[in-house]
Tab-separated table of C-alpha atoms in Angstrom:
chain	number	residue	atom	x	y	z
A	1	MET	CA	-0.008	-0.074	0.134
A	2	HIS	CA	2.730	2.302	0.638
A	3	ASP	CA	4.528	1.434	-2.564
A	4	ILE	CA	1.378	2.304	-4.695
A	5	LEU	CA	0.812	5.586	-2.590
A	6	LEU	CA	4.650	6.977	-3.023
A	7	ILE	CA	3.455	5.829	-7.171
A	8	ALA	CA	0.445	8.416	-6.904
A	9	LEU	CA	2.845	10.917	-5.205
A	10	PHE	CA	5.368	10.857	-8.232
A	11	ALA	CA	2.703	10.776	-10.775
A	12	PHE	CA	0.963	13.726	-9.087
A	13	LEU	CA	3.557	15.901	-8.770
A	14	GLY	CA	5.190	15.222	-12.292
A	15	ALA	CA	1.653	16.028	-13.875
A	16	ALA	CA	1.399	18.968	-11.528
A	17	VAL	CA	4.325	20.727	-12.861
A	18	ALA	CA	3.261	19.983	-16.315
A	19	GLY	CA	-0.251	21.240	-15.724
A	20	VAL	CA	0.936	24.706	-13.745
A	21	LEU	CA	3.606	25.228	-16.838
A	22	GLY	CA	0.619	24.493	-19.474
A	23	ALA	CA	-2.356	27.066	-17.705
A	24	CYS	CA	0.829	29.699	-17.653
A	25	VAL	CA	1.033	28.987	-21.681
A	26	LEU	CA	-2.785	28.595	-22.012
A	27	LEU	CA	-2.996	32.299	-19.772
A	28	LEU	CA	-0.204	33.507	-22.539
A	29	VAL	CA	-2.241	32.619	-25.819
A	30	ARG	CA	-5.378	33.170	-24.732
A	31	ARG	CA	-5.929	36.189	-27.305
A	32	ARG	CA	-4.692	33.787	-30.054
A	33	SER	CA	-6.954	31.447	-32.093
A	34	LEU	CA	-8.877	28.375	-30.750
A	35	THR	CA	-6.254	26.128	-32.996
A	36	ALA	CA	-3.386	27.524	-30.522
A	37	SER	CA	-5.316	26.949	-27.440
A	38	LEU	CA	-6.296	23.266	-28.564
A	39	THR	CA	-2.814	22.480	-29.019
A	40	VAL	CA	-1.929	23.605	-25.615
A	41	VAL	CA	-4.350	21.634	-23.826
A	42	ALA	CA	-3.352	18.340	-26.048
A	43	ALA	CA	0.647	18.711	-25.599
A	44	VAL	CA	-0.045	19.882	-21.900
A	45	ALA	CA	-2.360	16.144	-21.132
A	46	VAL	CA	0.374	14.493	-23.039
A	47	THR	CA	3.371	16.071	-20.985
A	48	ALA	CA	1.620	15.782	-18.009
A	49	MET	CA	1.195	11.916	-18.587
A	50	LEU	CA	4.971	11.943	-19.549
A	51	ALA	CA	6.156	13.730	-16.835
A	52	GLY	CA	3.830	11.335	-14.487
A	53	THR	CA	5.008	8.450	-16.388
A	54	LEU	CA	8.871	9.425	-15.998
A	55	SER	CA	8.181	10.307	-12.759
A	56	VAL	CA	7.315	6.522	-11.063
A	57	ALA	CA	9.620	5.281	-13.952
A	58	GLN	CA	12.732	7.160	-12.379
A	59	ALA	CA	11.413	6.253	-8.818
A	60	MET	CA	11.146	2.794	-9.527
A	61	PHE	CA	14.518	2.708	-11.074
A	62	LEU	CA	13.186	0.995	-14.712
A	63	SER	CA	16.116	0.036	-16.314
A	64	ALA	CA	17.337	2.247	-19.101
A	65	HIS	CA	15.482	0.266	-21.955
A	66	ASP	CA	12.402	-0.027	-19.967
A	67	LEU	CA	12.418	3.785	-19.787
A	68	THR	CA	13.412	4.216	-23.339
A	69	VAL	CA	9.970	1.966	-24.458
A	70	VAL	CA	7.987	3.914	-21.999
A	71	THR	CA	9.553	7.551	-23.635
A	72	THR	CA	9.051	6.762	-26.863
A	73	VAL	CA	5.653	4.922	-26.195
A	74	VAL	CA	4.707	8.379	-24.584
A	75	ALA	CA	6.131	10.520	-27.432
A	76	MET	CA	4.289	8.810	-30.227
A	77	ALA	CA	1.195	9.356	-28.523
A	78	ALA	CA	2.188	12.978	-27.937
A	79	VAL	CA	2.824	13.443	-31.620
A	80	VAL	CA	-0.342	11.722	-32.381
A	81	SER	CA	-2.404	13.973	-30.066
A	82	LEU	CA	-0.864	17.363	-31.293
A	83	ALA	CA	-1.626	16.196	-34.960
A	84	THR	CA	-5.687	15.838	-34.209
A	85	ALA	CA	-6.031	18.807	-32.059
A	86	LEU	CA	-4.332	20.828	-34.882
A	87	LEU	CA	-7.046	19.121	-37.209
A	88	LEU	CA	-9.990	19.916	-34.744
A	89	GLY	CA	-8.692	23.210	-34.074
A	90	ARG	CA	-8.357	24.152	-37.588
A	91	TRP	CA	-11.985	22.876	-38.384
A	92	VAL	CA	-13.446	24.959	-35.564
A	93	VAL	CA	-11.612	27.847	-36.944
A	94	ALA	CA	-12.774	27.349	-40.114
A	95	ARG	CA	-16.589	26.618	-39.003
A	96	SER	CA	-16.337	30.183	-36.792
A	97	ARG	CA	-15.186	31.732	-39.569
A	98	GLU	CA	-18.370	31.025	-41.502
A	99	LEU	CA	-20.370	32.248	-39.052
A	100	GLN	CA	-18.340	35.372	-38.986
A	101	LEU	CA	-18.776	36.085	-42.333
A	102	ALA	CA	-22.609	34.961	-42.262
A	103	ALA	CA	-22.889	37.458	-39.382
A	104	ARG	CA	-21.159	40.418	-40.992
A	105	SER	CA	-24.682	40.542	-43.125
A	106	PHE	CA	-26.092	42.404	-40.180
A	107	GLY	CA	-24.049	45.307	-40.393
A	108	ASP	CA	-24.896	45.759	-43.958
A	109	GLY	CA	-28.204	45.983	-42.975
A	110	GLY	CA	-29.233	42.312	-44.340
A	111	ASP	CA	-30.492	38.810	-42.681
A	112	PHE	CA	-28.468	36.554	-41.114
A	113	ALA	CA	-28.290	33.159	-43.465
A	114	ALA	CA	-26.267	30.285	-41.334
A	115	PRO	CA	-23.839	28.264	-42.786
A	116	ASP	CA	-24.929	25.239	-44.337
A	117	VAL	CA	-21.617	23.328	-43.292
A	118	PRO	CA	-22.068	21.009	-40.503
A	119	ALA	CA	-20.356	22.804	-37.176
A	120	THR	CA	-20.214	21.877	-33.551
A	121	ALA	CA	-23.227	22.145	-30.742
A	122	GLU	CA	-22.017	25.300	-29.494
A	123	LEU	CA	-21.438	27.059	-33.090
A	124	ALA	CA	-25.096	25.753	-33.893
A	125	ALA	CA	-26.818	27.058	-30.994
A	126	LEU	CA	-24.963	30.384	-31.618
A	127	SER	CA	-25.986	30.308	-35.395
A	128	HIS	CA	-29.436	29.739	-34.155
A	129	GLU	CA	-29.492	32.990	-31.714
A	130	LEU	CA	-27.768	34.917	-34.271
A	131	ALA	CA	-30.787	33.935	-36.940
A	132	ALA	CA	-33.437	34.352	-34.100
A	133	THR	CA	-31.689	38.010	-33.511
A	134	SER	CA	-31.757	38.333	-37.316
A	135	VAL	CA	-35.699	38.223	-37.373
A	136	LYS	CA	-36.269	40.081	-34.452
A	137	LEU	CA	-33.997	43.213	-36.049
A	138	ALA	CA	-35.525	42.646	-39.515
A	139	ASP	CA	-38.932	43.462	-37.261
A	140	SER	CA	-37.726	46.298	-35.818
A	141	ARG	CA	-36.347	47.689	-38.780
A	142	GLU	CA	-39.998	47.359	-39.996
A	143	ARG	CA	-41.445	48.646	-36.809
A	144	GLU	CA	-38.920	51.651	-37.314
A	145	ARG	CA	-39.843	52.203	-40.926
A	146	ALA	CA	-43.535	52.354	-40.211
A	147	LEU	CA	-42.697	54.736	-37.009
A	148	GLU	CA	-40.863	57.197	-39.431
A	149	SER	CA	-43.747	57.149	-42.002
A	150	SER	CA	-45.777	58.059	-39.198
A	151	ARG	CA	-44.127	60.986	-38.190
A	152	ARG	CA	-43.798	62.601	-41.364
A	153	GLU	CA	-47.277	62.253	-41.769
A	154	LEU	CA	-48.255	63.330	-38.474
A	155	VAL	CA	-45.887	66.742	-39.355
A	156	ALA	CA	-47.448	67.437	-42.662
A	157	TRP	CA	-51.092	66.856	-40.794
A	158	ILE	CA	-49.999	68.916	-38.277
A	159	SER	CA	-48.812	71.509	-40.558
A	160	HIS	CA	-52.241	71.600	-42.386
A	161	ASP	CA	-54.073	71.207	-39.410
A	162	LEU	CA	-52.325	74.442	-37.775
A	163	ARG	CA	-52.088	76.710	-40.862
A	164	THR	CA	-56.113	76.642	-41.678
A	165	PRO	CA	-57.033	77.991	-38.545
A	166	LEU	CA	-54.171	79.828	-37.542
A	167	ALA	CA	-54.779	81.790	-41.166
A	168	GLY	CA	-58.563	82.288	-40.315
A	169	LEU	CA	-57.980	83.303	-36.589
A	170	ARG	CA	-55.429	85.846	-38.139
A	171	ALA	CA	-57.692	87.406	-40.805
A	172	MET	CA	-60.612	87.377	-38.115
A	173	SER	CA	-58.515	89.767	-35.692
A	174	GLU	CA	-57.192	91.737	-38.577
A	175	ALA	CA	-61.469	92.025	-39.379
A	176	LEU	CA	-62.052	92.939	-35.640
A	177	GLU	CA	-59.043	95.453	-35.510
A	178	ASP	CA	-59.502	96.935	-38.736
A	179	GLY	CA	-63.176	97.882	-37.446
A	180	VAL	CA	-64.558	95.984	-40.675
A	181	ALA	CA	-66.456	92.793	-39.104
A	182	ALA	CA	-69.945	93.399	-39.758
A	183	ASP	CA	-71.160	90.860	-36.739
A	184	PRO	CA	-68.270	90.816	-34.133
A	185	ASP	CA	-70.061	88.821	-31.834
A	186	ARG	CA	-70.123	85.855	-34.307
A	187	TYR	CA	-66.586	86.473	-34.913
A	188	LEU	CA	-65.621	85.957	-31.487
A	189	LYS	CA	-67.132	83.370	-31.268
A	190	GLN	CA	-65.317	81.591	-34.072
A	191	ILE	CA	-62.293	82.885	-32.730
A	192	ARG	CA	-62.795	80.979	-29.363
A	193	THR	CA	-63.772	77.691	-31.294
A	194	GLU	CA	-60.643	77.765	-33.263
A	195	VAL	CA	-58.564	78.583	-30.277
A	196	GLU	CA	-60.744	75.456	-28.466
A	197	ARG	CA	-59.686	73.200	-31.778
A	198	LEU	CA	-55.850	74.332	-31.123
A	199	ASN	CA	-55.746	73.882	-27.593
A	200	ASP	CA	-57.330	70.043	-27.893
A	201	MET	CA	-54.502	69.662	-30.687
A	202	VAL	CA	-51.631	70.710	-28.246
A	203	GLY	CA	-53.094	68.729	-25.562
A	204	ASP	CA	-53.264	65.712	-27.882
A	205	LEU	CA	-49.735	66.386	-28.915
A	206	PHE	CA	-48.794	66.360	-25.230
A	207	GLU	CA	-50.825	63.089	-24.476
A	208	LEU	CA	-48.844	61.171	-27.296
A	209	SER	CA	-45.589	62.562	-26.575
A	210	ARG	CA	-46.033	61.034	-22.784
A	211	ILE	CA	-47.064	57.927	-23.881
A	212	HIS	CA	-43.859	57.431	-26.412
A	213	ALA	CA	-41.606	58.242	-23.484
A	214	GLY	CA	-43.082	56.255	-21.098
A	215	ALA	CA	-43.840	58.904	-18.771
A	216	LEU	CA	-47.797	58.648	-18.986
A	217	ALA	CA	-48.458	57.836	-15.219
A	218	ILE	CA	-50.982	55.685	-14.352
A	219	THR	CA	-53.261	55.745	-11.232
A	220	PRO	CA	-55.483	52.877	-11.376
A	221	SER	CA	-58.700	52.331	-8.907
A	222	ARG	CA	-61.158	49.980	-8.466
A	223	ILE	CA	-63.996	51.249	-11.138
A	224	SER	CA	-67.264	49.782	-12.728
A	225	LEU	CA	-67.847	49.742	-16.247
A	226	TYR	CA	-71.668	50.576	-15.923
A	227	ASP	CA	-70.632	54.229	-14.302
A	228	LEU	CA	-67.532	54.436	-16.774
A	229	VAL	CA	-69.418	54.225	-20.109
A	230	GLY	CA	-72.356	56.051	-18.460
A	231	ASP	CA	-69.927	58.865	-17.839
A	232	ALA	CA	-68.923	58.946	-21.344
A	233	LEU	CA	-72.051	58.280	-23.173
A	234	ALA	CA	-73.117	61.520	-21.202
A	235	GLY	CA	-69.862	63.545	-22.250
A	236	VAL	CA	-70.572	62.962	-26.156
A	237	HIS	CA	-74.466	63.283	-25.872
A	238	PRO	CA	-74.519	66.709	-27.414
A	239	LEU	CA	-72.049	66.009	-30.305
A	240	ALA	CA	-74.448	62.991	-31.159
A	241	ARG	CA	-77.395	65.055	-31.187
A	242	GLN	CA	-75.529	67.681	-33.318
A	243	HIS	CA	-74.833	65.063	-36.006
A	244	GLY	CA	-78.238	63.143	-35.725
A	245	VAL	CA	-77.049	59.936	-34.355
A	246	ARG	CA	-78.475	57.936	-31.776
A	247	LEU	CA	-76.564	56.615	-28.853
A	248	VAL	CA	-77.453	52.843	-27.548
A	249	GLY	CA	-75.849	51.697	-24.365
A	250	ASP	CA	-77.669	48.835	-23.181
A	251	ARG	CA	-75.218	45.965	-23.008
A	252	ILE	CA	-73.118	47.275	-20.346
A	253	GLU	CA	-72.351	44.327	-17.813
A	254	PRO	CA	-71.606	46.109	-13.966
A	255	VAL	CA	-67.922	44.542	-14.160
A	256	PRO	CA	-65.508	46.157	-12.058
A	257	VAL	CA	-62.006	46.886	-13.636
A	258	GLU	CA	-58.932	48.599	-12.152
A	259	VAL	CA	-58.170	51.273	-14.181
A	260	ASP	CA	-57.048	54.832	-14.439
A	261	GLY	CA	-60.383	56.820	-14.272
A	262	LYS	CA	-59.841	59.778	-16.063
A	263	GLU	CA	-57.597	58.150	-18.506
A	264	MET	CA	-60.009	55.661	-19.600
A	265	SER	CA	-62.708	58.077	-20.177
A	266	ARG	CA	-60.249	59.632	-22.650
A	267	VAL	CA	-59.977	56.355	-24.517
A	268	LEU	CA	-63.999	56.007	-24.520
A	269	GLY	CA	-64.481	59.550	-25.357
A	270	ASN	CA	-61.792	59.322	-28.179
A	271	LEU	CA	-63.638	56.034	-29.734
A	272	LEU	CA	-67.286	57.729	-29.591
A	273	VAL	CA	-66.429	60.874	-31.380
A	274	ASN	CA	-64.342	59.250	-33.900
A	275	ALA	CA	-67.235	56.880	-33.979
A	276	ILE	CA	-70.166	59.711	-34.116
A	277	ARG	CA	-68.061	61.618	-36.368
A	278	ARG	CA	-67.420	58.811	-38.958
A	279	THR	CA	-71.596	57.651	-38.610
A	280	PRO	CA	-74.413	59.490	-41.041
A	281	ALA	CA	-77.116	61.151	-39.827
A	282	ASP	CA	-79.835	58.917	-38.479
A	283	GLY	CA	-77.298	56.092	-37.684
A	284	THR	CA	-76.491	54.218	-34.623
A	285	VAL	CA	-73.401	54.196	-32.428
A	286	ALA	CA	-73.480	51.134	-29.601
A	287	VAL	CA	-71.631	50.438	-26.822
A	288	ALA	CA	-71.032	47.297	-25.364
A	289	ALA	CA	-68.977	46.082	-22.050
A	290	GLU	CA	-68.778	42.211	-21.289
A	291	ARG	CA	-66.477	39.555	-19.722
A	292	CYS	CA	-64.346	37.790	-22.295
A	293	PRO	CA	-61.489	35.182	-21.819
A	294	ASP	CA	-59.117	37.701	-21.241
A	295	GLY	CA	-60.713	39.951	-19.119
A	296	VAL	CA	-63.291	42.458	-20.011
A	297	THR	CA	-63.850	43.482	-23.194
A	298	LEU	CA	-65.463	47.258	-24.475
A	299	SER	CA	-66.890	47.680	-27.859
A	300	VAL	CA	-67.617	50.544	-29.783
A	301	THR	CA	-69.628	50.036	-32.800
A	302	ASP	CA	-70.406	52.802	-35.383
A	303	GLY	CA	-72.138	53.136	-38.878
A	304	CYS	CA	-69.017	54.427	-41.085
A	305	GLY	CA	-69.427	51.757	-43.787
A	306	GLY	CA	-66.438	49.940	-43.052
A	307	ILE	CA	-62.542	50.574	-42.913
A	308	PRO	CA	-60.651	49.041	-46.233
A	309	GLU	CA	-59.077	45.896	-45.345
A	310	GLU	CA	-55.545	47.265	-46.411
A	311	ASP	CA	-55.956	50.199	-43.923
A	312	LEU	CA	-56.967	48.227	-40.737
A	313	PRO	CA	-53.412	47.432	-39.623
A	314	ARG	CA	-52.657	51.171	-39.536
A	315	VAL	CA	-55.554	52.673	-37.759
A	316	PHE	CA	-53.995	53.361	-34.229
A	317	ASP	CA	-50.933	54.418	-36.083
A	318	THR	CA	-49.550	58.015	-35.205
A	319	GLY	CA	-50.957	60.133	-37.593
A	320	TRP	CA	-53.443	57.976	-39.740
A	321	ARG	CA	-56.949	59.682	-40.373
A	322	GLY	CA	-58.070	57.370	-43.679
A	323	THR	CA	-58.807	58.686	-47.270
A	324	HIS	CA	-62.266	59.900	-46.108
A	325	ALA	CA	-60.723	62.626	-42.634
A	326	ARG	CA	-59.250	65.706	-44.248
A	327	THR	CA	-61.825	67.998	-43.050
A	328	PRO	CA	-60.856	69.699	-39.908
A	329	PRO	CA	-63.546	68.306	-37.791
A	330	ALA	CA	-61.251	64.960	-38.216
A	331	GLY	CA	-58.663	66.061	-35.609
A	332	ALA	CA	-54.928	65.521	-36.569
A	333	GLY	CA	-55.256	62.237	-36.371
A	334	LEU	CA	-54.064	61.594	-32.836
A	335	GLY	CA	-56.875	59.901	-31.135
A	336	LEU	CA	-56.828	56.392	-31.639
A	337	ALA	CA	-53.050	56.567	-31.419
A	338	ILE	CA	-54.027	58.077	-27.727
A	339	VAL	CA	-56.211	55.170	-27.312
A	340	ARG	CA	-53.849	52.439	-27.866
A	341	GLY	CA	-51.289	53.668	-25.841
A	342	ILE	CA	-53.370	54.352	-22.719
A	343	VAL	CA	-55.130	51.071	-23.318
A	344	GLU	CA	-51.352	49.287	-23.406
A	345	ALA	CA	-50.250	51.034	-20.056
A	346	HIS	CA	-53.094	49.538	-18.345
A	347	HIS	CA	-51.754	46.375	-19.951
A	348	GLY	CA	-54.460	46.139	-22.477
A	349	HIS	CA	-54.773	45.762	-26.107
A	350	ALA	CA	-56.771	47.728	-28.586
A	351	ALA	CA	-58.345	46.377	-31.844
A	352	VAL	CA	-60.492	46.848	-35.006
A	353	ARG	CA	-62.672	44.997	-37.609
A	354	ASN	CA	-65.173	45.567	-39.940
A	355	ILE	CA	-68.773	44.199	-39.716
A	356	PRO	CA	-72.143	45.069	-41.968
A	357	GLY	CA	-72.143	48.435	-41.988
A	358	GLY	CA	-69.423	49.821	-40.538
A	359	CYS	CA	-66.620	48.764	-37.915
A	360	ARG	CA	-66.451	47.759	-33.679
A	361	PHE	CA	-63.586	48.767	-32.065
A	362	GLU	CA	-62.707	46.690	-29.484
A	363	VAL	CA	-60.473	47.497	-26.136
A	364	THR	CA	-59.665	44.497	-23.875
A	365	LEU	CA	-58.396	44.959	-20.435
A	366	PRO	CA	-57.782	42.678	-17.555
A	367	ALA	CA	-60.817	42.008	-15.058
A	368	ALA	CA	-60.576	43.468	-11.465
A	369	GLU	CA	-59.289	40.581	-9.315
A	370	GLY	CA	-61.219	39.452	-6.235
């Protein structure tokens, strides 16, 4: 037993010295190619075995012939190991270079195409992750292009909508200043109307900027949908009467929700105003609130005649107003974008779909717990 422990000690010391030296070499070549690292690892393994074998051989006082045989066997093993490490390293490096060339397409704004040649499990996993990242980047670029297009469209709409009332305000103020206004009271009333329009537009822009900046502060409280819808219908009733539109809200379930009452009132108000303005006289705008598998769904149905299918994905985009929304009462195309931003801040989602004779806007919110 004593001899075995002594042999194990000599073998351990010889291998340990080789391992320490190999670790130092690996530290020096850590920034070099994978081929160099694999070669050093193979050399360390063989050298450790050789050092341990020679240490034991010297301790056991083997004959010169036996020591030469052992050394020759270990040396041949070292040559084969180093050659195998070099070949393996060159193969792995070649696969990694092909992956590197494929990844360069990211910088050129293209998509990642994984190399067809076989690769190690680690390189294959890296290739899979790069492919998934490529898909995400492509989606991000597409969203960025759509957002930039919406921004340009919004600037164009805002410029147009600001120019018209400002020109009217200037003309009316000059007429009042020169004393040539035939009906000053009517001019003053019109000036107040235009100023209110401009104030609403600025308010919408401020709200949208807060949404895009992630600075929209939500203060949720427990509210009944019945009360929320009732207040919203009462607020738009004068506008509906002015346009000759009938409001219907007889499908309202008294379901409690945890929402910011002020912001959700704005959501319902925007949807109702949008529906009333798009519905012809003697038409109907219906509001419903009911439970659904995802929580609670609020819907506003109008009689606008429907939205072209190609426009449905853009309805909630900033600045979108459709092909027939170029009149000043249509606003700046911010109302539905604000609706989506507020709803998503409540962890819900907004959607729109066509129905016979019109369209239905649906807002889905999580139901209140308890």
